[in-house]
Structures are given as C-alpha cells and as structure tokens.
XYZ file of C-alpha atoms in Angstrom:
662
model
C -89.876 -58.945 -173.845
C -90.070 -55.151 -173.686
C -86.715 -54.867 -175.412
C -87.848 -57.132 -178.243
C -91.089 -55.197 -178.783
C -89.311 -51.880 -178.520
C -86.743 -52.955 -181.126
C -89.547 -53.955 -183.487
C -91.606 -50.792 -183.012
C -88.760 -48.231 -182.886
C -89.168 -46.720 -186.321
C -89.384 -49.935 -188.412
C -92.223 -50.299 -190.903
C -93.705 -53.772 -191.463
C -93.416 -54.579 -195.204
C -96.675 -54.586 -197.147
C -96.352 -58.211 -198.167
C -96.135 -59.272 -194.512
C -99.338 -57.378 -193.706
C -100.951 -58.851 -196.852
C -100.027 -62.350 -195.747
C -101.302 -61.633 -192.234
C -104.635 -60.322 -193.538
C -104.994 -63.412 -195.732
C -104.313 -65.620 -192.715
C -106.930 -63.696 -190.714
C -109.477 -64.219 -193.496
C -108.723 -67.960 -193.598
C -108.875 -68.308 -189.816
C -112.154 -66.368 -189.688
C -113.629 -68.595 -192.381
C -112.863 -71.775 -190.473
C -114.039 -70.219 -187.195
C -117.284 -69.113 -188.861
C -118.021 -72.756 -189.827
C -117.340 -73.945 -186.280
C -119.566 -71.265 -184.795
C -122.346 -71.963 -187.270
C -122.299 -75.736 -186.476
C -121.741 -75.401 -182.721
C -118.149 -76.671 -183.038
C -119.305 -80.046 -184.450
C -118.364 -80.492 -188.111
C -119.436 -83.550 -190.093
C -117.261 -84.858 -192.905
C -119.499 -83.440 -195.679
C -119.347 -80.010 -194.033
C -115.556 -80.231 -193.772
C -115.362 -81.185 -197.455
C -117.488 -78.172 -198.449
C -115.354 -75.908 -196.285
C -112.083 -77.146 -197.814
C -113.447 -76.699 -201.357
C -114.661 -73.159 -200.605
C -111.532 -72.033 -198.728
C -109.287 -71.392 -201.798
C -112.197 -69.623 -203.531
C -112.563 -67.360 -200.517
C -108.831 -66.601 -200.390
C -108.732 -65.769 -204.106
C -111.730 -63.442 -203.753
C -110.215 -61.710 -200.753
C -106.931 -61.229 -202.568
C -108.832 -59.243 -205.171
C -110.497 -57.140 -202.466
C -107.177 -56.521 -200.735
C -105.445 -55.520 -203.967
C -108.247 -53.119 -204.926
C -108.473 -51.189 -201.624
C -104.960 -51.910 -200.263
C -105.672 -52.044 -196.505
C -102.107 -53.343 -196.111
C -100.595 -50.053 -197.359
C -101.017 -48.237 -194.030
C -98.531 -48.240 -191.169
C -99.925 -50.436 -188.406
C -98.941 -48.208 -185.509
C -100.485 -45.167 -187.224
C -103.903 -46.719 -187.892
C -106.656 -44.116 -188.253
C -110.320 -44.091 -189.256
C -109.491 -44.083 -192.964
C -107.544 -47.352 -192.584
C -110.557 -48.984 -190.926
C -112.789 -47.941 -193.805
C -110.331 -49.524 -196.263
C -110.535 -52.787 -194.300
C -114.326 -52.713 -194.397
C -114.470 -52.006 -198.150
C -111.918 -54.705 -199.028
C -113.640 -57.372 -196.887
C -117.057 -56.446 -198.300
C -115.747 -56.760 -201.859
C -113.982 -60.040 -201.064
C -117.131 -61.525 -199.478
C -119.257 -60.497 -202.444
C -116.841 -61.995 -204.954
C -116.524 -65.154 -202.888
C -120.289 -65.662 -202.799
C -120.525 -65.098 -206.550
C -117.677 -67.546 -207.317
C -119.080 -70.176 -204.950
C -122.528 -69.867 -206.464
C -121.236 -70.235 -210.036
C -118.920 -73.124 -209.151
C -121.847 -75.164 -207.767
C -122.930 -76.076 -211.283
C -119.379 -76.836 -212.503
C -117.630 -78.806 -209.768
C -118.469 -82.487 -209.328
C -119.810 -83.897 -206.137
C -122.400 -82.902 -203.607
C -121.119 -79.387 -203.038
C -123.396 -76.778 -201.582
C -123.480 -73.019 -201.890
C -122.105 -71.436 -198.717
C -124.854 -70.595 -196.282
C -125.676 -66.930 -195.703
C -125.132 -67.320 -191.959
C -121.551 -68.601 -192.448
C -120.854 -65.802 -194.931
C -122.137 -63.112 -192.549
C -120.251 -64.542 -189.564
C -117.086 -64.804 -191.628
C -117.367 -61.198 -192.903
C -117.924 -59.776 -189.425
C -115.105 -61.821 -187.893
C -112.646 -60.834 -190.607
C -113.347 -57.119 -190.233
C -113.247 -57.368 -186.455
C -109.966 -59.304 -186.221
C -108.221 -57.153 -188.863
C -109.200 -53.948 -187.039
C -108.307 -55.339 -183.618
C -104.907 -56.508 -184.841
C -104.066 -53.029 -186.107
C -105.307 -51.292 -182.973
C -103.292 -53.756 -180.891
C -100.149 -52.906 -182.861
C -100.865 -49.206 -182.362
C -101.460 -49.742 -178.633
C -98.219 -51.696 -178.184
C -96.311 -48.994 -180.071
C -97.773 -46.273 -177.838
C -96.911 -48.246 -174.735
C -93.348 -48.722 -175.916
C -92.952 -44.986 -176.598
C -94.414 -44.064 -173.230
C -92.092 -46.563 -171.587
C -89.028 -44.983 -173.201
C -89.953 -41.295 -173.227
C -92.354 -39.092 -171.394
C -95.372 -38.235 -173.528
C -96.451 -34.619 -173.854
C -100.062 -33.872 -172.966
C -101.393 -31.328 -175.457
C -104.652 -29.629 -176.310
C -105.549 -28.324 -179.753
C -107.148 -24.874 -179.980
C -109.620 -25.216 -182.846
C -111.730 -28.272 -183.688
C -112.182 -27.449 -187.380
C -110.457 -28.970 -190.378
C -107.058 -27.595 -189.402
C -107.508 -28.939 -185.876
C -108.461 -32.386 -187.231
C -105.396 -32.424 -189.469
C -103.267 -31.480 -186.466
C -104.751 -34.296 -184.390
C -104.035 -36.853 -187.125
C -100.462 -35.587 -187.430
C -99.943 -35.857 -183.661
C -101.362 -39.374 -183.634
C -98.868 -40.384 -186.310
C -95.954 -38.623 -184.659
C -92.975 -40.637 -183.471
C -91.062 -37.993 -181.537
C -92.004 -36.466 -179.285
C -94.862 -38.730 -178.158
C -97.958 -36.547 -178.043
C -101.048 -37.359 -176.047
C -103.966 -35.300 -177.344
C -106.174 -34.554 -174.330
C -108.858 -32.687 -176.269
C -109.872 -29.760 -178.436
C -110.600 -26.212 -177.293
C -113.161 -24.343 -179.384
C -115.350 -21.246 -178.947
C -118.264 -22.824 -180.865
C -120.854 -23.656 -178.213
C -122.519 -26.261 -180.424
C -119.392 -28.398 -180.328
C -118.869 -28.417 -176.562
C -119.197 -31.897 -175.062
C -119.033 -33.653 -178.442
C -116.172 -35.681 -179.857
C -114.272 -35.681 -183.123
C -112.114 -38.693 -183.963
C -112.685 -39.844 -180.418
C -111.303 -36.625 -178.914
C -113.550 -34.451 -176.760
C -114.176 -30.757 -177.421
C -114.100 -28.332 -174.480
C -114.998 -24.688 -174.042
C -112.094 -22.281 -173.376
C -113.423 -21.678 -169.862
C -113.659 -25.375 -168.975
C -110.253 -26.071 -170.483
C -108.479 -23.292 -168.583
C -110.268 -23.774 -165.253
C -110.333 -27.563 -165.053
C -109.024 -29.771 -167.859
C -105.555 -28.286 -168.337
C -104.811 -28.551 -164.626
C -106.357 -32.007 -164.127
C -104.676 -33.563 -167.165
C -101.330 -31.791 -166.663
C -101.415 -30.268 -170.131
C -97.963 -28.951 -171.049
C -98.616 -27.522 -174.493
C -101.426 -25.900 -176.480
C -101.338 -25.821 -180.263
C -103.327 -23.127 -182.082
C -104.842 -24.746 -185.187
C -107.099 -22.051 -186.637
C -106.633 -20.377 -190.021
C -105.826 -16.630 -189.714
C -109.068 -15.481 -191.340
C -111.182 -17.400 -188.812
C -109.262 -16.631 -185.649
C -110.987 -14.707 -182.864
C -108.252 -12.332 -181.740
C -109.900 -11.498 -178.425
C -110.212 -15.126 -177.356
C -106.756 -15.947 -178.691
C -105.236 -13.084 -176.706
C -106.895 -14.406 -173.541
C -105.457 -17.845 -174.246
C -101.979 -16.395 -174.820
C -102.150 -14.497 -171.537
C -103.336 -17.633 -169.725
C -100.493 -19.723 -171.146
C -97.934 -17.095 -170.193
C -99.334 -16.846 -166.658
C -99.328 -20.639 -166.194
C -96.049 -21.312 -168.066
C -97.730 -23.541 -170.661
C -95.974 -23.789 -174.019
C -98.020 -22.238 -176.824
C -97.423 -23.152 -180.443
C -99.077 -22.604 -183.780
C -99.865 -24.586 -186.917
C -98.630 -22.803 -190.062
C -101.131 -21.866 -192.800
C -102.060 -24.697 -195.170
C -100.189 -23.098 -198.074
C -96.974 -23.362 -196.027
C -97.251 -27.106 -195.468
C -94.451 -29.142 -197.005
C -95.760 -30.898 -200.127
C -99.290 -30.194 -198.935
C -98.821 -32.409 -195.871
C -98.689 -31.306 -192.258
C -96.158 -32.722 -189.823
C -95.737 -31.962 -186.105
C -92.203 -30.822 -186.987
C -93.839 -27.837 -188.714
C -95.503 -26.675 -185.495
C -93.733 -23.475 -184.510
C -93.744 -20.924 -181.749
C -96.350 -18.211 -182.137
C -95.244 -15.087 -183.970
C -94.299 -12.032 -181.978
C -97.101 -10.272 -183.892
C -99.567 -12.551 -182.081
C -98.611 -10.751 -178.868
C -100.106 -7.479 -180.139
C -103.571 -8.631 -179.154
C -105.284 -7.241 -182.250
C -106.179 -8.239 -185.768
C -103.515 -7.843 -188.409
C -104.369 -5.089 -190.857
C -105.010 -6.043 -194.469
C -105.180 -3.223 -196.964
C -106.610 -2.609 -200.442
C -104.162 -4.419 -202.703
C -106.345 -3.853 -205.777
C -106.055 -0.087 -205.463
C -102.325 -0.364 -204.875
C -101.879 -2.578 -207.927
C -103.748 -0.160 -210.165
C -101.620 2.753 -208.939
C -98.354 0.902 -209.601
C -99.081 -0.350 -213.071
C -96.310 0.578 -215.561
C -94.819 3.118 -213.111
C -91.175 3.853 -212.375
C -90.869 3.826 -208.601
C -87.959 4.925 -206.449
C -87.451 3.711 -202.889
C -84.829 5.482 -200.805
C -83.461 3.592 -197.829
C -84.368 0.520 -199.880
C -82.107 -1.858 -197.957
C -83.499 -0.975 -194.513
C -86.229 -2.797 -192.600
C -89.101 -0.693 -193.957
C -87.578 0.070 -197.345
C -86.807 -3.579 -198.145
C -90.312 -4.674 -197.175
C -91.795 -1.978 -199.417
C -89.641 -3.404 -202.205
C -90.899 -6.935 -201.531
C -94.515 -5.875 -201.613
C -94.017 -3.734 -204.704
C -92.525 -6.661 -206.588
C -95.723 -8.651 -206.102
C -97.550 -6.132 -208.311
C -94.962 -6.203 -211.130
C -94.542 -2.423 -211.542
C -92.785 -0.975 -214.569
C -89.380 -0.471 -212.909
C -88.199 -0.130 -209.320
C -85.163 1.973 -208.402
C -83.547 0.830 -205.150
C -81.500 3.609 -203.547
C -79.366 3.091 -200.445
C -75.880 3.935 -199.189
C -75.456 0.580 -197.382
C -73.584 -1.552 -199.926
C -73.768 -4.919 -198.137
C -77.443 -4.603 -197.267
C -78.231 -3.570 -200.837
C -76.344 -6.605 -202.128
C -78.310 -8.910 -199.792
C -81.563 -7.455 -201.117
C -80.397 -7.970 -204.692
C -79.602 -11.639 -204.013
C -82.996 -12.133 -202.411
C -84.790 -10.679 -205.435
C -82.717 -12.797 -207.819
C -83.538 -15.980 -205.897
C -87.230 -15.212 -205.743
C -87.968 -13.692 -209.139
C -85.079 -15.026 -211.284
C -84.923 -11.948 -213.450
C -88.662 -11.547 -214.038
C -88.822 -8.119 -212.343
C -87.318 -4.868 -213.591
C -85.231 -3.077 -210.978
C -81.993 -1.140 -210.663
C -79.731 -0.790 -207.633
C -78.316 2.650 -206.967
C -75.598 3.100 -204.359
C -76.049 6.718 -203.292
C -76.318 9.147 -200.377
C -79.633 11.009 -200.445
C -77.903 14.145 -199.168
C -75.525 14.295 -202.171
C -77.058 16.812 -204.582
C -74.996 15.935 -207.669
C -75.534 12.198 -207.265
C -79.269 12.406 -206.624
C -79.809 14.915 -209.429
C -78.144 12.447 -211.799
C -80.359 9.612 -210.524
C -83.504 11.691 -211.092
C -82.377 12.709 -214.592
C -81.509 9.130 -215.534
C -84.556 7.266 -214.222
C -87.276 9.958 -214.138
C -89.194 8.312 -211.236
C -92.959 8.834 -211.114
C -93.488 7.700 -207.508
C -91.053 8.012 -204.588
C -91.199 6.294 -201.213
C -88.727 8.002 -198.900
C -87.612 5.570 -196.191
C -84.072 6.948 -195.849
C -83.487 8.348 -192.356
C -81.612 7.969 -189.112
C -84.021 6.632 -186.492
C -82.231 5.604 -183.275
C -83.168 8.108 -180.593
C -80.144 7.817 -178.223
C -77.589 8.005 -181.059
C -79.283 10.984 -182.683
C -79.333 12.810 -179.341
C -75.541 12.844 -179.476
C -75.351 13.580 -183.211
C -77.789 16.407 -183.834
C -75.939 17.606 -186.919
C -76.457 14.234 -188.643
C -80.179 14.246 -187.904
C -80.350 17.646 -189.591
C -78.128 16.665 -192.509
C -79.733 13.297 -193.305
C -83.308 13.371 -192.003
C -84.089 16.994 -192.851
C -81.548 17.726 -195.583
C -82.067 14.423 -197.363
C -85.850 14.783 -197.346
C -85.667 18.387 -198.544
C -83.327 17.484 -201.390
C -85.516 14.592 -202.536
C -88.659 16.727 -202.291
C -87.110 19.598 -204.248
C -85.882 17.257 -206.970
C -89.330 15.673 -207.110
C -90.822 19.069 -207.911
C -88.113 19.833 -210.485
C -88.484 16.521 -212.330
C -92.274 16.258 -212.155
C -92.639 13.293 -209.800
C -96.316 12.390 -209.445
C -96.306 11.255 -205.806
C -93.830 11.646 -202.987
C -94.603 9.499 -199.936
C -92.641 10.346 -196.806
C -92.372 7.845 -193.988
C -92.643 9.557 -190.617
C -93.030 8.345 -187.035
C -95.227 8.772 -183.989
C -92.176 10.353 -182.335
C -92.869 13.430 -184.482
C -95.970 14.122 -182.376
C -95.148 16.532 -179.535
C -91.508 15.433 -179.889
C -89.272 15.039 -176.872
C -86.124 14.074 -178.777
C -84.110 15.366 -181.716
C -85.025 12.451 -183.967
C -88.759 13.047 -183.525
C -88.337 16.793 -183.998
C -86.337 16.247 -187.196
C -89.111 14.069 -188.615
C -91.693 16.698 -187.693
C -89.686 19.285 -189.660
C -89.667 16.860 -192.602
C -93.454 16.635 -192.335
C -93.724 20.412 -192.306
C -91.561 20.808 -195.377
C -93.365 18.311 -197.601
C -96.721 19.724 -196.431
C -95.580 23.265 -197.189
C -94.709 22.310 -200.764
C -98.311 21.231 -201.261
C -99.490 24.802 -200.670
C -97.249 26.220 -203.397
C -98.755 26.315 -206.875
C -96.946 25.562 -210.098
C -95.923 21.932 -209.650
C -97.614 18.578 -210.134
C -96.166 16.569 -207.242
C -98.498 15.273 -204.515
C -96.734 15.119 -201.159
C -98.094 12.560 -198.712
C -96.949 11.640 -195.201
C -97.495 8.374 -193.356
C -97.047 8.307 -189.608
C -96.933 5.114 -187.549
C -95.446 3.631 -184.408
C -92.741 1.101 -183.695
C -92.259 -1.775 -186.094
C -91.877 -5.304 -184.756
C -88.649 -6.936 -185.864
C -87.121 -3.912 -187.577
C -83.383 -3.367 -187.306
C -82.513 -2.016 -183.884
C -86.033 -2.416 -182.477
C -86.811 -3.877 -179.084
C -87.865 -7.339 -180.304
C -84.527 -8.365 -181.881
C -82.792 -6.917 -178.818
C -84.913 -8.999 -176.439
C -84.457 -12.097 -178.606
C -80.682 -11.748 -178.497
C -80.678 -11.089 -174.755
C -82.819 -14.179 -174.129
C -80.547 -16.331 -176.307
C -77.550 -15.110 -174.308
C -79.201 -16.013 -170.997
C -80.262 -12.507 -170.010
C -80.819 -10.182 -168.474
C -83.513 -8.575 -170.605
C -83.290 -4.805 -170.238
C -86.185 -2.357 -170.276
C -85.694 1.339 -169.733
C -88.787 1.711 -167.533
C -91.362 -0.721 -166.163
C -94.284 1.460 -167.281
C -93.037 2.434 -170.743
C -95.575 1.771 -173.502
C -95.353 1.745 -177.275
C -97.616 1.287 -180.267
C -96.521 -1.596 -182.467
C -97.247 -2.962 -185.905
C -95.662 -5.624 -188.059
C -93.326 -4.703 -190.890
C -95.782 -5.954 -193.571
C -98.582 -3.906 -191.992
C -96.460 -0.773 -191.930
C -95.464 -1.151 -195.552
C -98.989 -1.894 -196.704
C -100.021 1.318 -194.983
C -97.320 3.237 -196.815
C -98.332 1.757 -200.165
C -102.054 2.304 -199.806
C -101.649 5.806 -198.407
C -99.544 6.624 -201.438
C -102.479 5.939 -203.728
C -105.183 7.154 -201.383
C -103.666 10.590 -200.841
C -104.267 13.616 -203.045
C -101.489 15.698 -201.500
C -100.710 17.341 -198.164
C -102.261 14.666 -195.955
C -100.731 13.016 -192.937
C -102.072 9.484 -192.747
C -102.073 7.844 -189.335
C -102.710 4.253 -188.436
C -105.238 2.865 -185.986
C -102.848 0.595 -184.105
C -105.157 -0.375 -181.270
C -103.886 -0.227 -177.735
C -100.253 0.468 -176.848
C -98.155 -2.431 -175.579
C -96.361 -2.291 -172.245
C -92.726 -3.122 -173.016
C -92.237 -4.878 -169.672
C -95.170 -7.198 -170.454
C -93.764 -7.826 -173.928
C -90.454 -8.878 -172.378
C -92.222 -11.297 -170.015
C -94.191 -12.820 -172.881
C -91.116 -13.297 -175.028
C -89.242 -14.975 -172.175
C -92.181 -17.283 -171.441
C -92.685 -18.196 -175.086
C -89.013 -19.144 -175.210
C -89.821 -21.808 -172.603
C -88.262 -19.900 -169.701
C -89.589 -18.296 -166.515
C -89.312 -14.481 -166.193
C -87.231 -13.269 -163.239
C -86.207 -16.851 -162.518
C -84.479 -18.179 -165.627
C -84.125 -14.737 -167.212
C -84.002 -11.528 -165.186
C -85.754 -8.350 -166.358
C -83.719 -5.288 -165.425
C -84.777 -1.622 -165.572
C -82.013 0.628 -166.906
C -83.750 4.022 -166.737
C -85.184 6.190 -169.500
C -82.660 7.156 -172.142
C -82.118 10.789 -173.120
C -85.090 12.040 -175.121
C -87.221 8.944 -174.468
C -90.934 9.194 -173.636
C -92.917 6.913 -171.386
C -95.894 7.073 -173.745
C -95.915 7.713 -177.491
C -98.650 9.570 -179.348
C -99.895 9.187 -182.878
C -101.820 12.475 -183.071
C -100.830 15.772 -181.529
C -103.240 17.258 -179.000
C -104.375 20.002 -181.409
C -105.039 17.545 -184.187
C -108.237 15.715 -184.995
C -108.822 13.104 -187.643
C -110.980 12.393 -190.650
C -111.952 8.865 -191.690
C -111.041 7.231 -194.996
C -112.636 4.301 -196.816
C -110.325 2.060 -194.772
C -111.379 2.278 -191.120
C -107.808 1.577 -190.004
C -106.386 4.606 -191.825
C -107.159 8.139 -190.672
C -106.191 11.582 -191.930
C -104.794 14.006 -189.381
C -106.093 17.577 -189.479
C -102.682 19.048 -188.846
C -101.621 22.611 -188.217
C -100.307 24.159 -191.453
C -97.213 26.354 -191.475
C -96.116 29.129 -193.808
C -94.109 27.468 -196.617
C -91.715 30.380 -197.064
C -90.995 30.606 -193.354
C -90.393 26.840 -193.179
C -88.069 26.878 -196.177
C -86.061 29.840 -194.912
C -85.586 28.397 -191.438
C -84.670 24.947 -192.794
C -82.091 26.504 -195.096
C -80.603 28.338 -192.129
C -80.641 25.147 -190.072
C -78.864 23.176 -192.795
C -76.293 25.913 -193.312
C -75.444 25.890 -189.607
C -75.658 22.142 -189.036
C -71.932 21.531 -189.372
C -70.630 24.621 -187.584
C -73.038 25.448 -184.761
C -72.881 23.759 -181.399
C -75.573 21.221 -180.568
C -77.411 23.550 -178.166
C -77.634 26.195 -180.900
C -78.999 23.620 -183.333
C -81.618 22.574 -180.792
C -82.700 26.236 -180.524
C -83.150 26.421 -184.286
C -85.146 23.186 -184.258
C -87.351 24.626 -181.510
C -88.151 27.614 -183.754
C -89.580 25.267 -186.379
C -91.210 22.890 -183.882
C -92.579 24.981 -180.980
C -94.069 21.891 -179.328
C -90.603 20.285 -179.076
C -89.816 19.828 -175.364
C -86.557 17.898 -174.958
C -86.450 15.228 -172.283
C -82.678 15.256 -172.597
C -81.477 17.560 -169.821
C -78.505 18.852 -171.778
C -80.893 20.420 -174.322
C -83.666 21.493 -171.965
C -82.192 24.901 -171.109
C -81.480 25.691 -174.766
C -85.023 24.800 -175.812
C -86.659 26.794 -173.002
C -84.669 29.872 -173.982
C -86.603 30.016 -177.270
C -89.878 31.900 -177.079
C -92.195 30.906 -179.905
C -95.842 31.593 -180.532
C -96.991 28.676 -182.712
C -99.785 30.738 -184.247
C -97.245 33.194 -185.616
C -95.647 30.541 -187.796
C -98.928 29.117 -189.031
C -100.807 29.860 -192.216
C -103.862 32.041 -191.765
C -105.091 32.390 -195.308
C -101.924 34.021 -196.639
C -98.781 32.555 -198.164
C -96.715 35.692 -197.552
C -93.439 35.153 -195.699
C -93.396 36.121 -192.065
C -90.965 38.621 -190.677
C -88.041 37.517 -188.555
C -89.363 39.349 -185.502
C -92.123 36.762 -185.170
C -89.581 34.517 -183.482
C -87.093 35.520 -180.852
C -84.191 33.605 -179.402
C -83.009 34.675 -175.990
C -79.273 34.710 -175.497
C-alpha cells in the first residue's frame, strides 16, 4: 500500500479535470447527505422526487462556481490557506446560484415541486466546504507521510515572522526536496511572542535558543528579514549561537533577486561572509556621487583588480561621461570588458588602456589623449610577504607609479586625484605599508604647493573581504580541499569591509574632499582571524578542528598582530557621514618629500634592499620593520620627525636634518 501511495505522490500532479470531477462528486454526495440528515434518514417518495429534480440544477450551479474561482487549480499536496478561501468562495457562489435557479424553476416545471428548504441548503453548503477541505488536507497529510517515510525531514526555524518570513514558510510547505518541517518563527518583536501565523508559533530569540531548538532537534535556521529591517546585534548573536551549536544557518535572498518574482527553497543560500562582520553594512551618499560624476571623464588605474573593478562597476551605475580603464593585466582587463558588454550592451562609454603606470611615455600619452578630469588610483602591489622580498618593486610601482600619476595630474589639470591607501600605512611595520605612507605624503605635499588646480585626496581603509589574495578566498579554497586552514597567529586581528563598501567610500570621499585630506573609515571592531576561520568552517557544514584542522603557521615577515587605522599622533574630524572621518595628519615639507622620493626612485634598482629600507625610514620615521632582516638597517637611521614636518614654512630643509649611520 505504501508503495502505491508513494508512487502516486512522488512528484505527480493530479490533472485539473480529475479534481473538478472529484469536487463535483463531493457536491452531489453532500447534497444527498444533507437531505438524509434533514429528514432523519427517512425519505418519502415526494422528497426523493424533489431531490432528484434539484440535483442537476445544483451540479450546474456548482460548475459555474468552480469555473469562476477555480479551486481545482491548486496542487492537492500543497494546499494552503488561499486554496481554502477559493473553496469557500466557489461553494458560496454555487449555493447562491442553485437557490436562485431552484426558486425560478418552481413556477416553470410541472408537478408538485417545492423550493429547496433553507435547512437543506445550509447543511449542504457546510458539508461541501468541509469535505472538500478535508479531502485536500488528507492528500497533503498522506504526501507528507510518504516523504517522511522515504527521507528524513529537516526541522527548521525561520528568523523573522514578517512578510518575508511568511513567504519562506509557504515555500517550505510546498517544497518537495528536502522535506522541511517548520518548527516555528523566531522574532525580536515582543508583541508577536506566543502568537501564531499560518498555524506556526512565534518564539523569542531567548526561548528559541534555550529551549525550542534543543527540544525539537532543529537542524537549520533560515534568516528571512530584509536587509533594511535586520537588527545586526541580534543577528550576530544568532550567528554565534549557530556556530557554537553546529546548526546550519541560511538566508533568504532579497525580494528583487527572486526568480520571476517567486521564492523557492532552492534559492535559500548560505549567509554571506560579510554577515560575519557583526556590523551594519555602510551605505553612502549616492546622490552626491552621481552629481560629481555627471559628464566627467574618469580614469581608474588598476581597473582590473578587486578594488578597481568594483569602482568601475559602481561608476557605471551613474552613467558618467567616459571611463578610462587602465591596467597592465591583459586577461583581467579582458574579463572586465566582457562583463561590461554583457551587462550594459554598449550603453556606457569606456575605453580600455593596457599600460604600466610607471611608464612615463605611455602614461603621458594617455593623459594627452583622454584628458581625465577625475582619477582613482588603485594600481599598487599589496601583498606584504612578497613585497618584503621585492623592495625595489614596491618603490618602483607603489611610490613611482603614484608620483608619476600625481605629477601628470598637475600638468594636465586633473580636477581630483583620489589615492587608495591602506591601514598598513599607519605606523607601518612592513615595506608595503611604508610605501603607501610615502604615497600619502607625496599627494598631501602637492596640496600645499600653489599654482595648480588638482585636489589630492587619500582614502585609507582596512582589509577587503573577498579581494584577490585576501584571507577569505584562501580559507574558502583550503576548506574545499579538506584543510587544514592556516592562520599566522591565533590572536591576530584585522579590520574588514566588503568590496562594495570600500569602493563606495572611495567614490564618496572623492566628492567630499577639497584637497589634502586623508579619509578614514569607521569599520567597527576588528575581527579575530582565528574566529573568522572557525565561522567559515562551521558555515560550510563542517566542525572546526574535527573535520577541518586550524593550524598556526607563525607571523610572516613584516606582519602585525593588530592593525591601526589612525596613527597615534593623529586625531579625527567628523564629516556629514558619521562613518567617514578626516584624519588630522602630520604634514611634511613638500620639497623635502619630493627630493627624498626622487633619490629613492633613482636608487631603487641599484641599491641593496637594506639601503632602500634606510631611505624609506628617512621618509617614514615611524616605520619599525617587524622583518628581522631589515630591523638593523632601520634602527641605524636616526630621524627626528619634527625636522621633516612643516612648521609654517615651505622652504626646503637642509640635508643635515637627517643622518644615516654607517
């Protein structure tokens, strides 16, 4: 018997005409039963005659009601409240039509016919609705039993009892595979606690986590709250609870991402890595950005990289005049071009330029040809361990490339030059961070020189989730390969933001700044990398240190335990956006900075690495290498930071302000 039922209910849909015929049979059976009930199961011949005359009238009337409201159009095993309402409306219409037809036929048909009694009509209406609903619920019950017999159902709870949560519940109810058993809702709204929606109870987060989840063996929690309504603090607590208890945590995509406007359980996905940050995502002033980009020619260097390509994507939304995409990575630039063609189909104006930002002749030609008005400089080497072993390249590309672009911006009258820096430039402990700090100094120094129109602006932020070479893709790959997941130190912490957040910051800062500012980002609390690794392993459905090992490999050369966003001598000023601050940085003499950078660039390809580190130390006195092979060289440089700072004068400093011990 089970095999027969299972074969019938395993994905087959009963045709509409079969359900229509069944509903008609139910109406006929209910009509006859109503007569028997009304007459205490004793029918005289005249009563039987009246019943047989009225029966075809009733069936005809009900056919009209069924065709109008179509209660047969639903799938029996997926019956929901809406289907029950359709049954009620169709039966009510059929009963009304039947009474009207019977009443009018009384004066036309021969014989001693009588208008149907109100009691029979009421009994018949109630019975029809009741039997039609029960038959559908029975089909749904049998289907559920068959699924539970053949596969283990998954007990789930839905976080959020609002409209999105209701839609999720309905989708789970209609789901074939896997078989979901919705235990209840979790919601922070106290007024909803203890109530039910669609027959499913609503619990407080505390009751759910302390009692219900354990008692009901809940295996999965689905977050069904729209991003603008989510309470990040409560959500973070739930994420931590799920990770601690090894409960799968998933998320319903935003409504605008539903396929054809309809939600399916197949669209439920794992939570984004950005959800692990434990803070609200930053949304910036797109109106101001749009106004600043209107009809402008914009150049993005490093356009094919993680940050550069995202800046391009966000720029394209505003339809600027023309966008110049500069990068030396041919394949990555091609991929970006194909993406833009697929998305915009030629409706955006942009040019791809394959070029090295350190090549003077090439970049001068690009500036002369396109005459950019705004530049976003995202071209740089960024990987700390590699740069530690290639100091000359950090100088050539990071410092030399930035200097060349900045100088050309002044020459060709660029309106705004936005440099993308890093938190590693604050009290740097590695060559990469020190090189970015020198870049900051140079673009700031140009602001203090009169006679040009370019506004130089710096943005400084922390690590970017999902960027090329960052820790998240590394962990993802290590988890996919079965581990181990490697962290350099159990206590290492980093500030994180998403790529869209970082690029929105860059864009808004570009149009907020007047020139010379360093904009920093309020990124909340730093994230412990070891905890991030545990969360990623757990969210992949695995158990940390059991399924996937977490191994400490030791700090890499030049790596800090804790990153900073502001140097110790810096304070901040607020802006109209509470998440963006302006650093009150120490200013340096522009002529001194230029002279020392020129010397550094001239020596970058001939001096030994220790000598280059000494020259970097002259420009960045706070640079204290964590890499032991550079420590002695750096400590041999005696620098008084105040001697290389501006104190009301722009006169060049003498060479004896800095001494290098041999």
